[in-house]
Tab-separated table of C-alpha atoms in Angstrom:
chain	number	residue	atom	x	y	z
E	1	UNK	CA	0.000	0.000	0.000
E	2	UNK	CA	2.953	2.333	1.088
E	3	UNK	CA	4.315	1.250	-2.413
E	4	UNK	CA	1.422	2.301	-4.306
E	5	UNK	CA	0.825	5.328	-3.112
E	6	UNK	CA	4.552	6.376	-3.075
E	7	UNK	CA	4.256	5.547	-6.973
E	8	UNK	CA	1.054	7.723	-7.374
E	9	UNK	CA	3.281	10.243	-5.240
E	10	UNK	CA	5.951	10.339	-7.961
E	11	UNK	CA	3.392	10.445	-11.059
E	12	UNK	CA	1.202	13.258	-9.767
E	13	UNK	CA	4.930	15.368	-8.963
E	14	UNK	CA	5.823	14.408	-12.016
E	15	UNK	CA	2.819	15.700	-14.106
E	16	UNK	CA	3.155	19.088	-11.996
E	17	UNK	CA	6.757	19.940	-13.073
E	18	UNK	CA	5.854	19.122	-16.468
E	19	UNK	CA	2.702	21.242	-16.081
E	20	UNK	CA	5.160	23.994	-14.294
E	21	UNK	CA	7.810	23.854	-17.120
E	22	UNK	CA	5.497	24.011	-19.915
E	23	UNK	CA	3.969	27.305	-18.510
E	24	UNK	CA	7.664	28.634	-18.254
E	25	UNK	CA	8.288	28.070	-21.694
E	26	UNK	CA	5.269	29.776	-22.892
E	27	UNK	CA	5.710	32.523	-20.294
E	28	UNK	CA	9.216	33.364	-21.887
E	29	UNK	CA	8.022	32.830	-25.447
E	30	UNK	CA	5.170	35.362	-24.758
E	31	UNK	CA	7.619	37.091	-23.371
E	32	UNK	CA	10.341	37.128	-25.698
E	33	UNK	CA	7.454	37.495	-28.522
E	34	UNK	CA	6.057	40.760	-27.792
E	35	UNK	CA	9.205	42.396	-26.078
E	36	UNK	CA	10.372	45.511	-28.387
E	37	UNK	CA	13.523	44.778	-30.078
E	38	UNK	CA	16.872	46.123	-29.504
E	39	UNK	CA	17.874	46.545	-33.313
E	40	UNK	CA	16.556	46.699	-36.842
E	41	UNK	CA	13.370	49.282	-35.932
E	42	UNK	CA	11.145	50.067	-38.659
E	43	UNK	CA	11.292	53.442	-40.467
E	44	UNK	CA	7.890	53.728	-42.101
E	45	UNK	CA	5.083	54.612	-40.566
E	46	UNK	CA	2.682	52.221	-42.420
E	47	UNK	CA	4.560	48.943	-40.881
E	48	UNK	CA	4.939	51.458	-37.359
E	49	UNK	CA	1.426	50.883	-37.026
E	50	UNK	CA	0.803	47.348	-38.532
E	51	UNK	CA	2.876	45.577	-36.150
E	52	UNK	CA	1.094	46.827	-32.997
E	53	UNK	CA	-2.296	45.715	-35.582
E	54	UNK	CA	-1.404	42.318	-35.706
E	55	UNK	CA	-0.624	42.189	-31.816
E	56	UNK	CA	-3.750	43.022	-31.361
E	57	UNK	CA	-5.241	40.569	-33.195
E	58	UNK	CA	-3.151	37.992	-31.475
E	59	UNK	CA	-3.778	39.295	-28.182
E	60	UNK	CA	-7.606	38.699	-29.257
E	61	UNK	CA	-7.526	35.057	-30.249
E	62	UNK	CA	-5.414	34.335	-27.267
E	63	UNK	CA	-7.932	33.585	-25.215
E	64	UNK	CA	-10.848	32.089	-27.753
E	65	UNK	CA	-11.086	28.073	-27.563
E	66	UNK	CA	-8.056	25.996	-29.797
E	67	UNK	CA	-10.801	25.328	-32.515
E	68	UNK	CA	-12.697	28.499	-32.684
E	69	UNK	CA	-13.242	30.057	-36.343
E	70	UNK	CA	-13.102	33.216	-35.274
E	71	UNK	CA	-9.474	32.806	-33.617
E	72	UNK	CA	-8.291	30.975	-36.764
E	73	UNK	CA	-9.391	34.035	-38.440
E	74	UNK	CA	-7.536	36.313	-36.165
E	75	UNK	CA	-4.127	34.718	-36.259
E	76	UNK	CA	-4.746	34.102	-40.570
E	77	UNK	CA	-5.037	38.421	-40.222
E	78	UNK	CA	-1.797	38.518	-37.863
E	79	UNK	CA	-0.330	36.310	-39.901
E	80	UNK	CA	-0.741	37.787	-43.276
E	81	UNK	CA	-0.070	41.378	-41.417
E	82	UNK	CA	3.234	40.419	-40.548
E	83	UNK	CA	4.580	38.536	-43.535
E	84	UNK	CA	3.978	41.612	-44.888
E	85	UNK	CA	5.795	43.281	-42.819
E	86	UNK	CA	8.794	41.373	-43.609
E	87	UNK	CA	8.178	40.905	-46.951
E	88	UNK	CA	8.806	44.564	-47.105
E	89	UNK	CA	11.524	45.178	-44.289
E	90	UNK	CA	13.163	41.738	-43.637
E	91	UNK	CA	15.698	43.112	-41.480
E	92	UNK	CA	12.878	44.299	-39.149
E	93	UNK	CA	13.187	41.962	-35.857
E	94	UNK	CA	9.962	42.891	-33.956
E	95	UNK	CA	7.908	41.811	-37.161
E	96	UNK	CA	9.467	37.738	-36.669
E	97	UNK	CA	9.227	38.252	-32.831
E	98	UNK	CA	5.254	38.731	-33.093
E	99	UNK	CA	5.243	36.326	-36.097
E	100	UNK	CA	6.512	33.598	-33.757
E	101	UNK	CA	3.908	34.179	-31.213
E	102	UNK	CA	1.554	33.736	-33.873
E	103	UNK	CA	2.831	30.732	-35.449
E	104	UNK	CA	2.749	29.518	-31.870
E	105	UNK	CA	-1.001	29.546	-31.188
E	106	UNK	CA	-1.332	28.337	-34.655
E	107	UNK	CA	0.964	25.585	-34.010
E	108	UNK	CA	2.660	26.123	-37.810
E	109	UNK	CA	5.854	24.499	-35.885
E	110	UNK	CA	7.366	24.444	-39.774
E	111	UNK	CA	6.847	27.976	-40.400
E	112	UNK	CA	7.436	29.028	-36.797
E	113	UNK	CA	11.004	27.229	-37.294
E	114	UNK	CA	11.596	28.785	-40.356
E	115	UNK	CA	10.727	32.321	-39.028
E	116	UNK	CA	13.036	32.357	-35.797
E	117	UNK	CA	15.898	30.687	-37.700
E	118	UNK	CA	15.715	33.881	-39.792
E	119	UNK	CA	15.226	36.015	-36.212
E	120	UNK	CA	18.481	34.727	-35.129
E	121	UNK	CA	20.257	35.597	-37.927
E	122	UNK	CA	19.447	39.183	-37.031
E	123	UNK	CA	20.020	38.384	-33.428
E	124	UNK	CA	22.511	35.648	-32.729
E	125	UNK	CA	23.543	36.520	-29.589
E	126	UNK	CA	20.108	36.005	-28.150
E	127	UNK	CA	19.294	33.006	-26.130
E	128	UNK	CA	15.500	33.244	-26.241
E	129	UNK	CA	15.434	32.600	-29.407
E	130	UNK	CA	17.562	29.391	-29.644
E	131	UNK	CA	15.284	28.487	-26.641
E	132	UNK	CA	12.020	29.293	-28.860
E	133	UNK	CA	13.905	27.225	-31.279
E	134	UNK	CA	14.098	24.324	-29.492
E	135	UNK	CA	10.268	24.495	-28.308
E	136	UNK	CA	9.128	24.456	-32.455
E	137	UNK	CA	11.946	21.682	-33.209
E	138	UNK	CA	10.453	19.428	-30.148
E	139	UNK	CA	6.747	19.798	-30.948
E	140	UNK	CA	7.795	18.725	-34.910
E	141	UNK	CA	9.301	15.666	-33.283
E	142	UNK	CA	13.153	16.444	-33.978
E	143	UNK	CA	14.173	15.746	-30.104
E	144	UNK	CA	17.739	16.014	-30.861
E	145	UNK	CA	17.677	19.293	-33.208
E	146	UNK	CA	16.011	20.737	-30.238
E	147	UNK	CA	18.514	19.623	-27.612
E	148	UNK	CA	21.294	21.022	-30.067
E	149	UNK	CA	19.584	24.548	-29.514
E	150	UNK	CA	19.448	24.200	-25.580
E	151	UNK	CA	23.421	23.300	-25.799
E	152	UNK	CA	23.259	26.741	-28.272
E	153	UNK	CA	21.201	28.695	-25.613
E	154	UNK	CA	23.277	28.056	-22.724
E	155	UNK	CA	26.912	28.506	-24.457
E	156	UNK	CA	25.489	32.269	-24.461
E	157	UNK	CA	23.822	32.140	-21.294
E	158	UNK	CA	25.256	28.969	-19.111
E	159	UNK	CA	23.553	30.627	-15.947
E	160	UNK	CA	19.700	30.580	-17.730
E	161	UNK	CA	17.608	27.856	-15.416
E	162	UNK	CA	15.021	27.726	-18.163
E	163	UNK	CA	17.454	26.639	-20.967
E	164	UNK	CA	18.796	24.278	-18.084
E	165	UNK	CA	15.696	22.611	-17.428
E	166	UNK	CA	14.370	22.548	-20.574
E	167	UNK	CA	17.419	20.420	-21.534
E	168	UNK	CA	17.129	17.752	-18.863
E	169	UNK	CA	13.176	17.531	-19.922
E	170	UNK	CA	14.605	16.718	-23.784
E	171	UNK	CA	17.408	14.593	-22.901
E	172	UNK	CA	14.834	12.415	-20.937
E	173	UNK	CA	12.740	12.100	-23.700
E	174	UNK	CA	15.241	10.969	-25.642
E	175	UNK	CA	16.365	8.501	-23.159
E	176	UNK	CA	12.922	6.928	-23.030
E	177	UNK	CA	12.894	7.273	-27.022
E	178	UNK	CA	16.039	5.348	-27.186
E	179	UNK	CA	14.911	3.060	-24.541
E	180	UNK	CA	11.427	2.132	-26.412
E	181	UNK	CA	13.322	1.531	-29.205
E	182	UNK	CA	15.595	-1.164	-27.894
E	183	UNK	CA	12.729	-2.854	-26.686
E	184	UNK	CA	11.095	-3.061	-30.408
E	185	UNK	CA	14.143	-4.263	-31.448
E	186	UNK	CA	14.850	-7.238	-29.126
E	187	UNK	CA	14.998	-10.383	-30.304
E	188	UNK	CA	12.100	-11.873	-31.390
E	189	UNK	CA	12.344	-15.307	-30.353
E	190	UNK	CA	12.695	-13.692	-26.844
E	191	UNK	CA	9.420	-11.602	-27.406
E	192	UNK	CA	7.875	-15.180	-28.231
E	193	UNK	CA	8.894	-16.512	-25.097
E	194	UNK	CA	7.848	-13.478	-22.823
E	195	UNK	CA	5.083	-13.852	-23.809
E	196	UNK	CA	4.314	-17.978	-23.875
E	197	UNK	CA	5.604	-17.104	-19.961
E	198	UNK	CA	3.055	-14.572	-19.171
E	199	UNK	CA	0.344	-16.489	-20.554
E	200	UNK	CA	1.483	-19.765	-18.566
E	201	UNK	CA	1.852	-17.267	-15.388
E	202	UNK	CA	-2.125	-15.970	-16.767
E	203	UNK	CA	-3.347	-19.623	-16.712
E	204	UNK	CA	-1.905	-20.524	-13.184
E	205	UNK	CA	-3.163	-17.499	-11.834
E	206	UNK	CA	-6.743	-18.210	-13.291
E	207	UNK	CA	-6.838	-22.075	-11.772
E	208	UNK	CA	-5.842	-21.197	-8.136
């Protein structure tokens, strides 16, 4: 009994930091999204007042349910508001910061990669956005791209927690990736006999 609920301990503790870490990342995203940018600021004032537009269309949809029309039409006017943008002024970094946040909520993880790899090309030297990175590379699935921006994120920050914990979350994911896969891949004559075992183990069980 101690057991059990020592194990249902663990789980529930478990699902909390994941819960807790998942927030952080979003909280720095949103953070990191809608922050005004140090460099590269627009001279027109056309795009001056498109970009706060399209925030404001985000900020809109953030809170309408995942499948709601109306915030799919929101972030499609935030969305084509900003390309825009950049179409026009691709150096401008506030335009892919909002962009992201879009892409985001949209969860376009291929065009939100595509976007920040271009933000860090006009900021390199920021962490966030190798950490934003490696958010859009794990939900696509690429576990070890996204680890490789964590490593990224902390050479230029080794004292940022988030990037710290963030990188023990991946790395255990791709443990238990790893680990799943060397148990598809046992022998499977030794499957066979697993399982002949558990059955016999079944039957026992059933006759007593």
């Amino acid at each position: 009994m101690r057991l059990t609920k020592t194990i249902g301990t663990i789980k529930i503790n478990e699902e909390n930091m994941k819960k807790r870490f998942l927030l952080a990342v979003l909280a720095t995203a949103t953070t990191l999204l809608f922050s005004q940018p140090q460099a590269a600021a627009l001279t027109t004032g056309e795009a001056e007042t498109a970009i706060p537009e399209a925030a404001k269309l985000y900020m809109e949809a953030v809170p309408l349910a995942p499948d709601s029309l109306k915030r799919a039409q929101l972030l499609n006017q935030a969305e084509e508001i900003l390309t825009g943008v950049i179409d026009h002024y691709p150096d401008s970094l506030e335009a892919h910061r909002k962009l992201l946040g879009v892409y985001m909520l949209k969860q376009d993880y291929t065009n939100g990669i595509r976007t920040v790899q271009n933000a860090i090309t006009l900021s390199p030297e920021d962490p966030k956005l190798f950490i934003t990175l490696a958010f859009f590379y794990e939900h696509s699935g690429a576990l070890e791209y996204s680890k490789a921006m964590l490593d990224q994120a902390l050479q230029l920050a080794p004292n940022n927690k988030l990037a710290t914990d963030y990188q023990t979350s991946i790395q255990k994911k791709i443990n238990d990736a790893l680990l799943q896969s060397s148990e598809m891949h046992k022998n499977p004559e030794d499957i066979y006999n697993k399982s002949k075992q558990m059955i016999k183990n079944a039957d026992r069980k059933s006759v007593v």
